[in-house]
Structure formats: C-alpha cells, structure tokens
Coordinates of C-alpha atoms and ligand atoms in Angstrom, one line a residue:
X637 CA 42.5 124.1 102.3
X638 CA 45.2 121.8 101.1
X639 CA 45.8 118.4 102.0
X640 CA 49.0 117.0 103.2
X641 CA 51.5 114.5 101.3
X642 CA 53.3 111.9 103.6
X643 CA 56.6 111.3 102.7
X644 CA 57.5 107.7 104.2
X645 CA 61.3 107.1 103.1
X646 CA 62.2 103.5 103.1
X647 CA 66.0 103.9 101.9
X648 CA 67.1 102.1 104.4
X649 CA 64.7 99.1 104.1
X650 CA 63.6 98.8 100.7
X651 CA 66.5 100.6 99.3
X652 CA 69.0 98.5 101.3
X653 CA 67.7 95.2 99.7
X654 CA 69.4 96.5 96.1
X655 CA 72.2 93.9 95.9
X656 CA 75.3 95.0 98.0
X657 CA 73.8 98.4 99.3
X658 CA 73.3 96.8 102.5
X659 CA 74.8 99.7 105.1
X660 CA 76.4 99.6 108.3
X661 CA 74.6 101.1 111.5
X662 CA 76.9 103.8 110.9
X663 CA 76.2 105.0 107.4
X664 CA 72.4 104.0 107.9
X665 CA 72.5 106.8 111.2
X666 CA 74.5 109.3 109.2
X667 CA 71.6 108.7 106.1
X668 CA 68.9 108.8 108.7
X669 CA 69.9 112.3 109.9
X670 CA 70.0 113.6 106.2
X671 CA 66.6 112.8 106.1
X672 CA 66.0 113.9 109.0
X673 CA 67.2 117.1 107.3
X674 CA 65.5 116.6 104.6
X675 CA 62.5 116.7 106.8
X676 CA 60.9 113.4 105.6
X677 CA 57.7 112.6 107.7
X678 CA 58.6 108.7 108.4
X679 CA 61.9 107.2 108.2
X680 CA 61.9 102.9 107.7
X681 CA 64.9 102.4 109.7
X682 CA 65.1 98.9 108.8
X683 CA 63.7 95.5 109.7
X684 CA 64.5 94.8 113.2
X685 CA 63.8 91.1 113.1
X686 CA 65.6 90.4 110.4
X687 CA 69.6 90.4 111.9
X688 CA 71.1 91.5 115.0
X689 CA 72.9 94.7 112.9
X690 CA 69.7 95.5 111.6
X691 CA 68.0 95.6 114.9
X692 CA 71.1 98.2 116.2
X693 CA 70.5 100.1 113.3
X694 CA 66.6 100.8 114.1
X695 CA 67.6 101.6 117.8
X696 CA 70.5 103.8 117.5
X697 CA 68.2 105.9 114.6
X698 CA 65.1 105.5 116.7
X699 CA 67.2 107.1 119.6
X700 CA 68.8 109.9 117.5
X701 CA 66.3 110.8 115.3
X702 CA 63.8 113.6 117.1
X703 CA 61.8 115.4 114.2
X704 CA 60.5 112.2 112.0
X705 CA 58.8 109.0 112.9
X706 CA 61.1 106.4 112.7
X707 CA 59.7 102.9 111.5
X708 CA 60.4 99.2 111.5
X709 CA 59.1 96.7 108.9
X710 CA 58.3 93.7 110.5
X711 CA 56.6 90.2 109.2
X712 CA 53.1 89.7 110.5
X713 CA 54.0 87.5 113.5
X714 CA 54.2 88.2 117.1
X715 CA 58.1 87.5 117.7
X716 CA 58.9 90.1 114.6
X717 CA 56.6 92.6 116.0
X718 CA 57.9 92.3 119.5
X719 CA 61.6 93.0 117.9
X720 CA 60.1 96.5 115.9
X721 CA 58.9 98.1 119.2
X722 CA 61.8 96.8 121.0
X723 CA 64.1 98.6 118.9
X724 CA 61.8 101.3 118.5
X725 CA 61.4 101.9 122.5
X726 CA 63.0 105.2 123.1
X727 CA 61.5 106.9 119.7
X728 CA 59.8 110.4 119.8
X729 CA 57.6 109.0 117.8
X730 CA 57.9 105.2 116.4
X731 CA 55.3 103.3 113.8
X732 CA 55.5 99.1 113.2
X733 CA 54.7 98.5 109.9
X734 CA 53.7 94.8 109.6
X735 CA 52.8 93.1 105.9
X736 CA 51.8 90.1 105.1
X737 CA 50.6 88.9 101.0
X738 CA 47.5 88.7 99.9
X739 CA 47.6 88.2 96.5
X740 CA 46.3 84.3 95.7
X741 CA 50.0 83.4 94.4
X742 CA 51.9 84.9 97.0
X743 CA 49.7 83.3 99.5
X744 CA 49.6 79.9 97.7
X745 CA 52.9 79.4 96.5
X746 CA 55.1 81.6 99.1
X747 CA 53.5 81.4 102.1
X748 CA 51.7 78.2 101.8
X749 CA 48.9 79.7 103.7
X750 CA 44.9 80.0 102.7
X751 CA 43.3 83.1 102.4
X752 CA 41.4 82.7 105.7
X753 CA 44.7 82.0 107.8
X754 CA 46.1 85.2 106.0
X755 CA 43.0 87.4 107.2
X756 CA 43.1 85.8 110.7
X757 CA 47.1 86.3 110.9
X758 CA 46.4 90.1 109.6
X759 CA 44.1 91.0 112.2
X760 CA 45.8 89.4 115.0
X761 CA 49.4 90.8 114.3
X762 CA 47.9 94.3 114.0
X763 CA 45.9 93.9 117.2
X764 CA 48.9 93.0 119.2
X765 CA 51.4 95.4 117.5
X766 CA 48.6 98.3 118.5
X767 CA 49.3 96.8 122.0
X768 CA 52.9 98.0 121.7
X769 CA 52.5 101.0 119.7
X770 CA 49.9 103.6 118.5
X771 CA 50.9 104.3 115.1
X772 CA 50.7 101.2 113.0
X773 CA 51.0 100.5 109.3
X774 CA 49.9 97.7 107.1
X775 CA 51.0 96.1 104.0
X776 CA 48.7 93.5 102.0
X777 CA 52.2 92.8 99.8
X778 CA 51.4 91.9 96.4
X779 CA 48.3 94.5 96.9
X780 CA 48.1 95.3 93.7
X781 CA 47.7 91.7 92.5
X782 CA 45.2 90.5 95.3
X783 CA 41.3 89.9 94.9
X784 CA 39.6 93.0 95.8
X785 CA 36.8 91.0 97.6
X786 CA 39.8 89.8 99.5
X787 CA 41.7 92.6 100.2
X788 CA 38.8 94.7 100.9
X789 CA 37.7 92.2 104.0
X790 CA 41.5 92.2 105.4
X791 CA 41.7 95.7 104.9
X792 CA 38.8 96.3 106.8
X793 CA 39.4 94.2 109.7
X794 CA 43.1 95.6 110.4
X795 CA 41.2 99.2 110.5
X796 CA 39.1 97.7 113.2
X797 CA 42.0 96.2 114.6
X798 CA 43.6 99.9 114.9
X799 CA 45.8 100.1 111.8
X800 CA 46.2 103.8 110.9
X801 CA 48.2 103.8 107.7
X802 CA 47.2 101.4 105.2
X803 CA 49.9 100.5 102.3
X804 CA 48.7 98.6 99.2
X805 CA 51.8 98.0 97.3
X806 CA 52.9 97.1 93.7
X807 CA 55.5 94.7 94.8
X808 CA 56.5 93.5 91.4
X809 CA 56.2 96.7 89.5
X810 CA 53.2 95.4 87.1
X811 CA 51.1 98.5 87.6
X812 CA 49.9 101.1 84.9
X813 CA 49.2 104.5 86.3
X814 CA 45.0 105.0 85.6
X815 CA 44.6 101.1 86.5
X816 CA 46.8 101.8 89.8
X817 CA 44.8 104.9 90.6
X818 CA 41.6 103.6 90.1
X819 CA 42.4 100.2 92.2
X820 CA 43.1 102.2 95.3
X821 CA 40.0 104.5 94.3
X822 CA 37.9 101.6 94.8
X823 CA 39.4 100.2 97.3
X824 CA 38.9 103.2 99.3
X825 CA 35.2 103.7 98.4
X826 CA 34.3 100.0 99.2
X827 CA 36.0 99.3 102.4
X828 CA 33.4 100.6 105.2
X829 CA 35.8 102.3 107.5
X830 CA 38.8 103.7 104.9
X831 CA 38.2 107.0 106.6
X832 CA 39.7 106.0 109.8
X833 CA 43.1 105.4 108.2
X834 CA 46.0 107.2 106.0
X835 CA 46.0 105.3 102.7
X836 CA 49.8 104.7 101.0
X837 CA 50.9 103.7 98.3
X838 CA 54.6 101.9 97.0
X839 CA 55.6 101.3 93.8
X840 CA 58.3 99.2 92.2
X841 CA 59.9 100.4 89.2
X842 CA 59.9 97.7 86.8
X843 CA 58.5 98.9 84.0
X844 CA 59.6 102.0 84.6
X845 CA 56.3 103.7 85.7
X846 CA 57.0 103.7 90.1
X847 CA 56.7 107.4 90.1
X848 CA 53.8 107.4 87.8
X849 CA 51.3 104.9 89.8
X850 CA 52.2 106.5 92.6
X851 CA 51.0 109.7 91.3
X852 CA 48.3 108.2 90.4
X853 CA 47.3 106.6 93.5
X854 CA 47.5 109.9 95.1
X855 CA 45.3 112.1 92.4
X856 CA 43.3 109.7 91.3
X857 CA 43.4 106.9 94.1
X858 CA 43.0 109.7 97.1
X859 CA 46.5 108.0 98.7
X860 CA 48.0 110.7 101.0
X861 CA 51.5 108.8 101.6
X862 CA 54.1 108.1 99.2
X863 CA 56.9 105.1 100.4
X864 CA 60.0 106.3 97.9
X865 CA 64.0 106.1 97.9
X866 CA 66.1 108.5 97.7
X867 CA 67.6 107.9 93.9
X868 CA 64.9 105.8 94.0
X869 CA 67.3 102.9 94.9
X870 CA 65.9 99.7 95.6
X871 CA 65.6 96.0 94.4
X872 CA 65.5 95.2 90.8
X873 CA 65.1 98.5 89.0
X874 CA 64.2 99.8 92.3
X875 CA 61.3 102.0 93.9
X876 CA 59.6 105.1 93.7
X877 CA 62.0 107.9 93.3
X878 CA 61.4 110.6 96.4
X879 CA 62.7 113.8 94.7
X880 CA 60.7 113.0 92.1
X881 CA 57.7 112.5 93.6
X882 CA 58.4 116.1 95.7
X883 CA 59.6 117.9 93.0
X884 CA 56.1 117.1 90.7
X885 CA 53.8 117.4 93.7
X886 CA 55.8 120.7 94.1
X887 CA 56.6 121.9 90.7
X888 CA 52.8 121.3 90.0
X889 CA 50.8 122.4 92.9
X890 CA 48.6 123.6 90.4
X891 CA 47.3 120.1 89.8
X892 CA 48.0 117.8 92.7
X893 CA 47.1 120.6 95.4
X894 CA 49.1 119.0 97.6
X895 CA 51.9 120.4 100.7
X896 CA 54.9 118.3 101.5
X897 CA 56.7 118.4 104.3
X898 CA 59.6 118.2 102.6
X899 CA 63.1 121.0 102.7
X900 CA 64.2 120.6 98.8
X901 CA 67.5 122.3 99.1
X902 CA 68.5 119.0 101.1
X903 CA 68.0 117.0 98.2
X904 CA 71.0 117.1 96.6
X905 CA 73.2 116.1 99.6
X906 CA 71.0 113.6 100.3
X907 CA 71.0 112.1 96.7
X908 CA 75.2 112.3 96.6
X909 CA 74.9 110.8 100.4
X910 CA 73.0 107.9 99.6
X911 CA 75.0 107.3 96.3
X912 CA 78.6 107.3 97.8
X913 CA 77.4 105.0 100.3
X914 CA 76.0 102.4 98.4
X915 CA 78.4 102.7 95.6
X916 CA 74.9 102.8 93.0
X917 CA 76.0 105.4 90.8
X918 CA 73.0 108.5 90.1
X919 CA 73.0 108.2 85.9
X920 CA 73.5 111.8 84.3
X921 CA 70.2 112.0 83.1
X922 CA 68.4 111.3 86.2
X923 CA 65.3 113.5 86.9
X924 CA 66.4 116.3 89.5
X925 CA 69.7 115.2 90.9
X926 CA 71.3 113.8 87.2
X927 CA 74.9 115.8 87.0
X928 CA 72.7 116.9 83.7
X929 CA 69.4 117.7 85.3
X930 CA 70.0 121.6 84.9
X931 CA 72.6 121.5 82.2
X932 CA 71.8 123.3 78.5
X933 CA 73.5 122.4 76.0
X934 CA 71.7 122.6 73.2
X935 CA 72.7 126.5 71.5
X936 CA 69.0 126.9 71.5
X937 CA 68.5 126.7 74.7
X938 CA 71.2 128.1 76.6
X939 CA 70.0 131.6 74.6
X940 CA 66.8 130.7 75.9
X941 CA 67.6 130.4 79.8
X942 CA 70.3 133.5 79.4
X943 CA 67.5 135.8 78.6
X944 CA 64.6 134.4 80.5
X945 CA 65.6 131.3 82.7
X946 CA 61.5 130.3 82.4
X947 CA 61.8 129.6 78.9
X948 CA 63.7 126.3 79.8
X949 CA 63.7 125.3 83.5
X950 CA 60.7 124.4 85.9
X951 CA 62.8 124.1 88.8
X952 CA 65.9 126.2 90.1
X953 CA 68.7 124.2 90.7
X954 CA 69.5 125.8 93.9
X955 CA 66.2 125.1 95.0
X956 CA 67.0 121.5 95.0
X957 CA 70.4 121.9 96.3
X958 CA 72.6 122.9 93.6
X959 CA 74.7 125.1 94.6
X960 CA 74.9 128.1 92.3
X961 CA 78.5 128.4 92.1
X962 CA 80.2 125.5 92.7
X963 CA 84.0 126.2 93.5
X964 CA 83.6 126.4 96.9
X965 CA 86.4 126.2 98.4
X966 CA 90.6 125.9 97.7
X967 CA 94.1 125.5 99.1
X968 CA 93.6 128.4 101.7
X969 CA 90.4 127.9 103.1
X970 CA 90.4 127.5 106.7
X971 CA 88.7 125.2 109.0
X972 CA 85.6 127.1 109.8
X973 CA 84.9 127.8 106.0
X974 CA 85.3 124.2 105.6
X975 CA 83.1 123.7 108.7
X976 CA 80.4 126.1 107.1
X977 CA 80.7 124.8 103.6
X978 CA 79.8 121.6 105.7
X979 CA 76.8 122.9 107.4
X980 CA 75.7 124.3 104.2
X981 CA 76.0 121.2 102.4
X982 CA 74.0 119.6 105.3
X983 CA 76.6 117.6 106.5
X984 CA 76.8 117.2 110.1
X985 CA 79.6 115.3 111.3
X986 CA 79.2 113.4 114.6
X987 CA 82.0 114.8 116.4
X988 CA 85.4 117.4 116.3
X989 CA 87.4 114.6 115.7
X990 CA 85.7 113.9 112.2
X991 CA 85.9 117.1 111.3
X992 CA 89.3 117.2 112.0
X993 CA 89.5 113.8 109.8
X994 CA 87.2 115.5 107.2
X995 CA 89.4 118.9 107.1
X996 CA 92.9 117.1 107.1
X997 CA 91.7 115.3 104.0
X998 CA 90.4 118.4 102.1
X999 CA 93.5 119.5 102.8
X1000 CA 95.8 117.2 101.4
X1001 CA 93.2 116.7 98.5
X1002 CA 93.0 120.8 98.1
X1003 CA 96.8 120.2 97.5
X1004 CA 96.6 118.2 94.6
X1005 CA 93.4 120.1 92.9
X1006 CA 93.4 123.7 92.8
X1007 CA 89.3 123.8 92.8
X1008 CA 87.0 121.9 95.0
X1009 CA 83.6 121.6 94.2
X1010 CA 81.0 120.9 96.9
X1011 CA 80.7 116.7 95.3
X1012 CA 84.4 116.9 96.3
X1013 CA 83.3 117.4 100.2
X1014 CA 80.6 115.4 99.5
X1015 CA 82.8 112.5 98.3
X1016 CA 85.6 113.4 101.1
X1017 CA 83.1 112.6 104.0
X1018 CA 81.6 109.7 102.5
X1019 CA 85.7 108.0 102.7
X1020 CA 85.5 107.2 106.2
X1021 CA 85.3 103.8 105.5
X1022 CA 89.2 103.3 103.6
X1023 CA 90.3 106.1 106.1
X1024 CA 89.2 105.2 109.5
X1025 CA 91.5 103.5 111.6
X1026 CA 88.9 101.2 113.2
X1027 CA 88.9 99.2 109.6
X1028 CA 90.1 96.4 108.9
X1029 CA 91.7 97.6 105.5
X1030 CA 93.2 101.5 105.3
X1031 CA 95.0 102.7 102.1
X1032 CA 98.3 104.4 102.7
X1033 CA 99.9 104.7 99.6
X1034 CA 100.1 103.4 95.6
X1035 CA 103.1 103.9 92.8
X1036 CA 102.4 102.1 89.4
X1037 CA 104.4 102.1 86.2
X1038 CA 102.6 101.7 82.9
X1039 CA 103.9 102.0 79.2
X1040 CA 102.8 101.8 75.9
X1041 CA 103.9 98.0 75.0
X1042 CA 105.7 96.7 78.2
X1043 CA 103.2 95.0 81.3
X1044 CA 101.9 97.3 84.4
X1045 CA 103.0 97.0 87.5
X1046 CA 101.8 98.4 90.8
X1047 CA 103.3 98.5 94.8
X1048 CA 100.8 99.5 97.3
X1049 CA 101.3 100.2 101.0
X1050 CA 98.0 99.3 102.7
X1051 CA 97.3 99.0 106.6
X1052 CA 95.4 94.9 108.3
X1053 CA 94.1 96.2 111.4
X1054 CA 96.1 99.0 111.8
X1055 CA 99.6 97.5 110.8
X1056 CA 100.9 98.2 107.5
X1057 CA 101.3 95.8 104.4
X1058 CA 103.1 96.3 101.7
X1059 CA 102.6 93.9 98.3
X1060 CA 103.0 94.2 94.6
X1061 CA 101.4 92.6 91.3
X1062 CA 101.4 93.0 87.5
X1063 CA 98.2 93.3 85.6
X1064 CA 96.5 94.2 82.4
X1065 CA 96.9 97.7 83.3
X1066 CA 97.3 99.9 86.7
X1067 CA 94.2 99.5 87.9
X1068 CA 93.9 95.5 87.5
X1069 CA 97.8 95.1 89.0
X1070 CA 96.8 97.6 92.2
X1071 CA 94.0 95.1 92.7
X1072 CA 95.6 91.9 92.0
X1073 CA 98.4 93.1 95.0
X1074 CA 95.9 93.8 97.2
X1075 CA 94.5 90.5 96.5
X1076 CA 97.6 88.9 96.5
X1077 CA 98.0 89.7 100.5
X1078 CA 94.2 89.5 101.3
X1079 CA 93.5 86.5 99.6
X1080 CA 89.6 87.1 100.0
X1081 CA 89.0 85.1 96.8
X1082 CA 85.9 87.6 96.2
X1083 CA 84.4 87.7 92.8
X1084 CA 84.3 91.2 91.0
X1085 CA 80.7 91.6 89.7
X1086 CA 80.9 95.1 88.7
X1087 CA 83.8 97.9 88.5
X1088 CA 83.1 101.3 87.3
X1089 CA 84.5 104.9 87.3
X1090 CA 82.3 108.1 87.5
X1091 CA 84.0 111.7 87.2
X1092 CA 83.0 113.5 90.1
X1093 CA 82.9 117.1 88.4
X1094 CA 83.1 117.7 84.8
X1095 CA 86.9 118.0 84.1
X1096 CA 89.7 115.9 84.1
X1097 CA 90.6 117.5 87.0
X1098 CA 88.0 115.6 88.7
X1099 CA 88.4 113.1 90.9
X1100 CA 87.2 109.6 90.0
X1101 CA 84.2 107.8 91.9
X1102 CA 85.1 104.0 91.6
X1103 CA 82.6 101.5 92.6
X1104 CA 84.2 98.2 93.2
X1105 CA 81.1 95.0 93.8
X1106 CA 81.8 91.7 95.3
X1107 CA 80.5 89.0 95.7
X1108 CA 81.8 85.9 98.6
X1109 CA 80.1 83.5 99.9
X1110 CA 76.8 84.7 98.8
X1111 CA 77.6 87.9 99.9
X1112 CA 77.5 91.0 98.0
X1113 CA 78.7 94.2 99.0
X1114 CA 79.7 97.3 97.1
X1115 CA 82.8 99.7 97.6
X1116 CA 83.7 103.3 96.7
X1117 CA 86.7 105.3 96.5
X1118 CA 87.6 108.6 95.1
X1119 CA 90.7 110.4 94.7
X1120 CA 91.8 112.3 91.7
X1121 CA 94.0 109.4 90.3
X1122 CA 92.1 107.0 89.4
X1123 CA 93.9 104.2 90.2
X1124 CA 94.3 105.2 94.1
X1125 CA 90.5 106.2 94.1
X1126 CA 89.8 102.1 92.5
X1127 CA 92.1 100.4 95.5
X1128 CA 90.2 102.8 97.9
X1129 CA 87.1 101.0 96.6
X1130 CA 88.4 97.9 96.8
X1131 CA 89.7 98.1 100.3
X1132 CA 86.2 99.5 100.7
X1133 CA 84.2 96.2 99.9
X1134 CA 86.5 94.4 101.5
X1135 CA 86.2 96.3 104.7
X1136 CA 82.4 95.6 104.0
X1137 CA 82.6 92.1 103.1
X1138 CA 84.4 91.6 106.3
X1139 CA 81.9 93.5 108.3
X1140 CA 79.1 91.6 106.6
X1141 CA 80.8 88.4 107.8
X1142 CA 81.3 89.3 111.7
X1143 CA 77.6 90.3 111.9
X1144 CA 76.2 87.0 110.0
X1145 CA 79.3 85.3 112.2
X1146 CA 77.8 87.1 115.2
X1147 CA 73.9 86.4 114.8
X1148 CA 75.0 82.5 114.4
Ligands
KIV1791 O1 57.2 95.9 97.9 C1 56.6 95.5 98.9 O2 55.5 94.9 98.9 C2 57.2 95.9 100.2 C3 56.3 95.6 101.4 C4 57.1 94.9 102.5 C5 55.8 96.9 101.9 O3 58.3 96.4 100.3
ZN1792 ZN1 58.8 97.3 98.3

C-alpha cells in the first residue's frame, strides 16, 4: 500500500508576503480555483486577522472553493483564531492553522515571551481553535532552530490539545537536507503521541535547498505534508517549489513510494497564472515550468529525443501542461474555440461577460499577430486589471516618436475613473517618456524599484511581459502588461501598479 503526500499550498499566504505580490480578493479567488484545479489538498487562503481585505479574501475562497480544504493562518491568540473560523464559516471543509516561535531567539528577542508562556499560549490557542473547528494545524515557527527538549514538550501537548497536522518549519532557510530529515525523524520518534497527527514540513529557500529538506523531511523524516508555492514564490528567495516537489515525488515513485493528489497537466496554467499576477517573472531555466524546461538545444540531444524521447526527458511536457503544439489559435477562430482553448487551458472565467471581455481582446490582439500561443491567452486574461472599467487607471491608446539622435517623445490617452486623459512627456527613450506622461497627470510620486521585459513566446513576434514595481508610502506593489509593442505593454504595467497601489491604499485607508 502506498501512503499519501499532502499538498498544503500556501501561495496566497506565504507566497503573498514576496514584496509587492500582495493580490486582490479577486486574483487570490481566480488563483484559488486554479488550485482548486490543480487538485491541491489544502489551500492557505490567507491570514484573516491580519487586514480587513485579507479576511474577504479567506471568505469569498472558503465559500467558493468545494473540493480542497481551505485554510487560514492565524497568530496563536484567541481574537486571531476567532477571525480564521469566522472567515472560514461556510467552508466544505476549513483548517486554522495557528503558529507561534519556539526557537529561544525568536521567543526571546521577538516575542519577548519565556519558554513556559510560549508552551502555555500553544496549548491554549489550539484548545480553543479545536472549539471552532476540527481540523487544526500547528506551527512551532523557527522549528527548525528550537530546542528539541522544548519543542518535543509543546509538540506534545498541542496533540493532546487536538492538533491534527503538525508543521515544523525552516523559517529562515538554514536547513541541510539529512540534518532536516533526521530532525523531524526524531522528533517523531520522541514525542509520545506523533501518531495521532499528520506531520508537515515548510521550507524556505535560502540557500537554495527548500525543495531538498522537504524531501528529506518526507523520506527520511516520515512528514506526509509538504507547505509549497506555486513558482515557489515567497519571501526572500522564497519557499518550497510545489511542481517540484510533485513532479520528483512523481517522476520517482520508485523511491519516495508516494501518491499525490495532485492533476499535473494543471501545472502549467497555474505557474503562468500565479506569475502574471504577481508580476514575479518564472526564470527560463526554472525546473518544470522554465520556458526552457523541455527545450533541446544541444545537437546532441535533440538527435537523442528525435529517435527515442527517453534518452533525454523524464517528464512529458504535456504531462505538466505544455501543450504539444502551441499555435492554438488565429485571426478566424471563433468564440467557442476560444472558449475551449479556455477550458483547456483551465481557465474558467467567472461570468459571459468576461468571456466576452477575454474574446474581444484575442481578437483585436489576433489582429496584430498572426499566431497566438496558449501564454498569449494566458497573458490576455491575466489583463483585467488595465482593462476593466471598474479601475481606476484604463489604457486606451499610445503614439511615440523615437530617432536615432533627436529626444523621444510619447502622447498617451488613458482613462481616471472612467473618463479619459490625455498627456504627453519626453524621455530617455519611448518607454521612459510613456511613463513620465502618465506620471505627469497622476502625480503618484511612486518610486520605480524594478522594471523588466520578458518575451512571452520565442519570437519577436511575441508580445512583451513588462513588470513595472513601486514603491509609495511603504507600499510596494507590482504591475504587468503585455501587448506586442513593448512600449504599450510597459504603460499597461504601469497603469497596472498604480491601479494596485491605489487599491492597496483604500483597504489600509479602510481598516484605519
Ligand atoms: O515560515 C514559517 O515559519 C511560516 C509559519 C507561519 C508557518 O510561514
Ligand atoms: Zn513560511
């Protein structure tokens, strides 16, 4: 018999805190349902405690989603805990997770709290979140860097307490795989009752090895839940990367004799999803959903996968969601091919009105490029947020002049709630004068702290991906726009984060 791998996405929690992913309910409820898709066992929906949009977030997914549990972090205090299973009421099936540190730095310095207030405040919160709801998980943050004496006692008394998942994380990323596995391998042999709960690991990447301890945990450490992103997104160099994590435990079932849960040929959209949202760009050479991930181009080994695709590739592409052939669809396609190119793409798009939205917008992009590739639907539906009218900031329209030798210039025509601006600027070239004229009517005296363009397919045919990241009042926020001029698809970004910026503010503005 085989044993089961949890898949416990926390995209939307962890991932989120990566500086200016933060989401709107919106894009969190369109995500949610891609993993839903995706068939991940338990979705962290957010922190409800932690802001009034965040709290939305967690109900409207905990109402929508029906196959996975959905989850709430929340601190291990009564009022945060109260807020989880408040958003959570109305969940098929809902889990608190509740954390508190337990390593002696974390306690001393951060919480200001002795190890005995730490175990009392453990086993309370758990006992009264079990009061609220059945399934609940705890976190001993800074796990990996606690006394085991310690952690072993709190451990422990939180199973007593009813905790059914327990999550010993490497919150700073200091792990090494066999040290990793053979912590939680302990752990699990010298706390009394470990068999009464589901043991979890989460890994922060910052040297690089996320992926790695948590494989560990699980072979050597016995853990039966992974917590992982989706592009492993997250803070710092980020988490534990979930297709990589599926795609071992599946490539090599040979070894980790483990099932997941998990429908692969979701991956991909989820990956491009997650990535258009939050403007954090996947690099090329990214394990599994890297633009280069299947690509040969070695001589060698193209031969090699022509004759015998084995002699190369341990995964199929398609079986991750690469579509095999990837001009999908052109100038003539109708709406229900677009639909169904939708559907297979897993895209599901709330209402007919997006749809109509979507299809009018492959349209007038099929008119300018004569192949679309699914990233180019991909990247279409992901736009809503320069071409919905209930923004702040639409784009309408952009001419610039540039010439070898004489100073760029750009006019845009760009809509403030609803009504249309027009403003122009010189720059150091097209794409600095589009956004200096936006800026110049705006006036949001955001910093830039990143800009960058990504070709969405491989020719120059391609549309751009621009991220645009700013930063205001100790906000950060990122944007992105595509289009296949590249200077449109960089003022779609911008109006983009400043859309977002604004958001940002009216939900800080509102919580206030
Ligand atoms: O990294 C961490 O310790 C966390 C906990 C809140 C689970 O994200
Ligand atoms: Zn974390």
């Amino acid at each position: 018999m085989t044993d089961k791998l949890i898949i416990f996405d926390t995209t939307l929690r962890d991932g989120e805190q990566s500086p200016g992913a933060s989401m709107t309910r919106d894009e969190k409820l369109r995500i949610a349902r891609q993993l839903e898709r995706l068939k991940v066992d338990v979705i962290e929906a957010g922190f409800a405690a932690s802001s009034n949009g965040d709290f939305e977030a967690v109900q409207s997914i905990a109402q929508a989603i029906k196959d996975s549990t959905v989850c709430s972090l929340s601190r291990a205090n009564d009022r945060d805990i109260s807020r989880a299973a408040e958003a959570l009421q109305g969940a098929n099936r809902a889990r608190i997770h509740t954390f508190i540190a337990t390593s002696p730095l974390h306690m001393e310095k951060k919480l200001r709290m002795t190890p005995d207030e730490v175990f009392e405040q453990s086993k309370l919160s758990v006992r009264f979140a079990r009061n609220l709801i059945d399934d609940i998980e705890f976190s001993a943050e800074d796990g990996y860097r606690s006394e085991p004496d310690f952690l072993c006692r709190v451990i422990e008394a939180v199973i007593k307490e009813g905790a059914t998942t327990i999550n010993v994380p490497d919150t700073v990323g200091y792990a090494v795989p066999e040290l990793y596995g053979e912590f939680i391998r302990s752990l699990r042999e010298r706390v009394p009752n470990s068999d009464k709960a589901i043991w979890s690991v989460h890994c922060h990447n910052d040297l690089g090895m996320a992926v790695a301890n948590s494989l560990a945990g699980v072979k050597i450490g016995g853990a039966r839940q992974v917590e992982c992103t989706i592009n492993g997104l997250g803070e710092r160099a980020g988490n534990c990367s979930l297709e990589e994590i599926v795609m071992a435990v599946k490539t090599r079932r040979d070894y980790f004799g483990l099932e997941v849960g998990i429908d692969a040929r979701q991956i991909v959209a989820a990956s491009r999803m997650v990535s258009q949202t939050t403007g954090f760009v996947v690099q090329p050479n990214k394990a599994v959903v890297g633009a280069n991930a299947f690509a040969h181009a070695s001589g060698i080994h193209q031969d090699g996968v022509l004759k015998a695709r084995d002699t190369y590739e341990i995964m199929r592409a398609e079986d991750v969601g690469w579509s095999a052939n990837k001009i999908v669809l052109g100038k003539l396609s109708g709406r229900n091919a677009f639909k169904q190119r939708l559907q297979d793409l897993g895209v599901a798009l709330d209402s007919e009105t997006e749809v109509n939205s979507a299809f009018a917008r492959f349209k007038e992009l099929a008119d300018r490029k004569s192949e679309i590739f699914d990233e180019d639907i991909l990247a279409l539906v992901s736009q809503e947020s320069v071409a919905g009218d209930k923004e702040q900031y639409g784009f309408v329209s952009l001419s610039q002049r540039s010439e070898t030798g004489e100073t760029p210039q750009a006019a845009i025509v760009f809509t403030v709630a609803g009504k249309e601006v027009r403003s122009q600027a010189h720059g150091n070239g097209p794409v600095d004068a589009s956004l200096k004229a936006i800026e110049a009517q705006v006036q949001s005296g955001a910093e830039m702290v990143l800009y960058s363009v990504n070709a969405i397919s491989g020719s120059t045919e391609s549309q751009g991906e621009v991220t645009v990241r700013l930063q205001n009042s100790g906000r950060v926020v990122n944007g992105v726009g595509s289009d296949p001029d590249i200077v449109v698809a960089s003022a779609k970004a911008y109006l983009s984060a400043l859309n977002k910026l604004q958001s940002k503010a009216e939900r800080v503005a509102a919580q206030g």
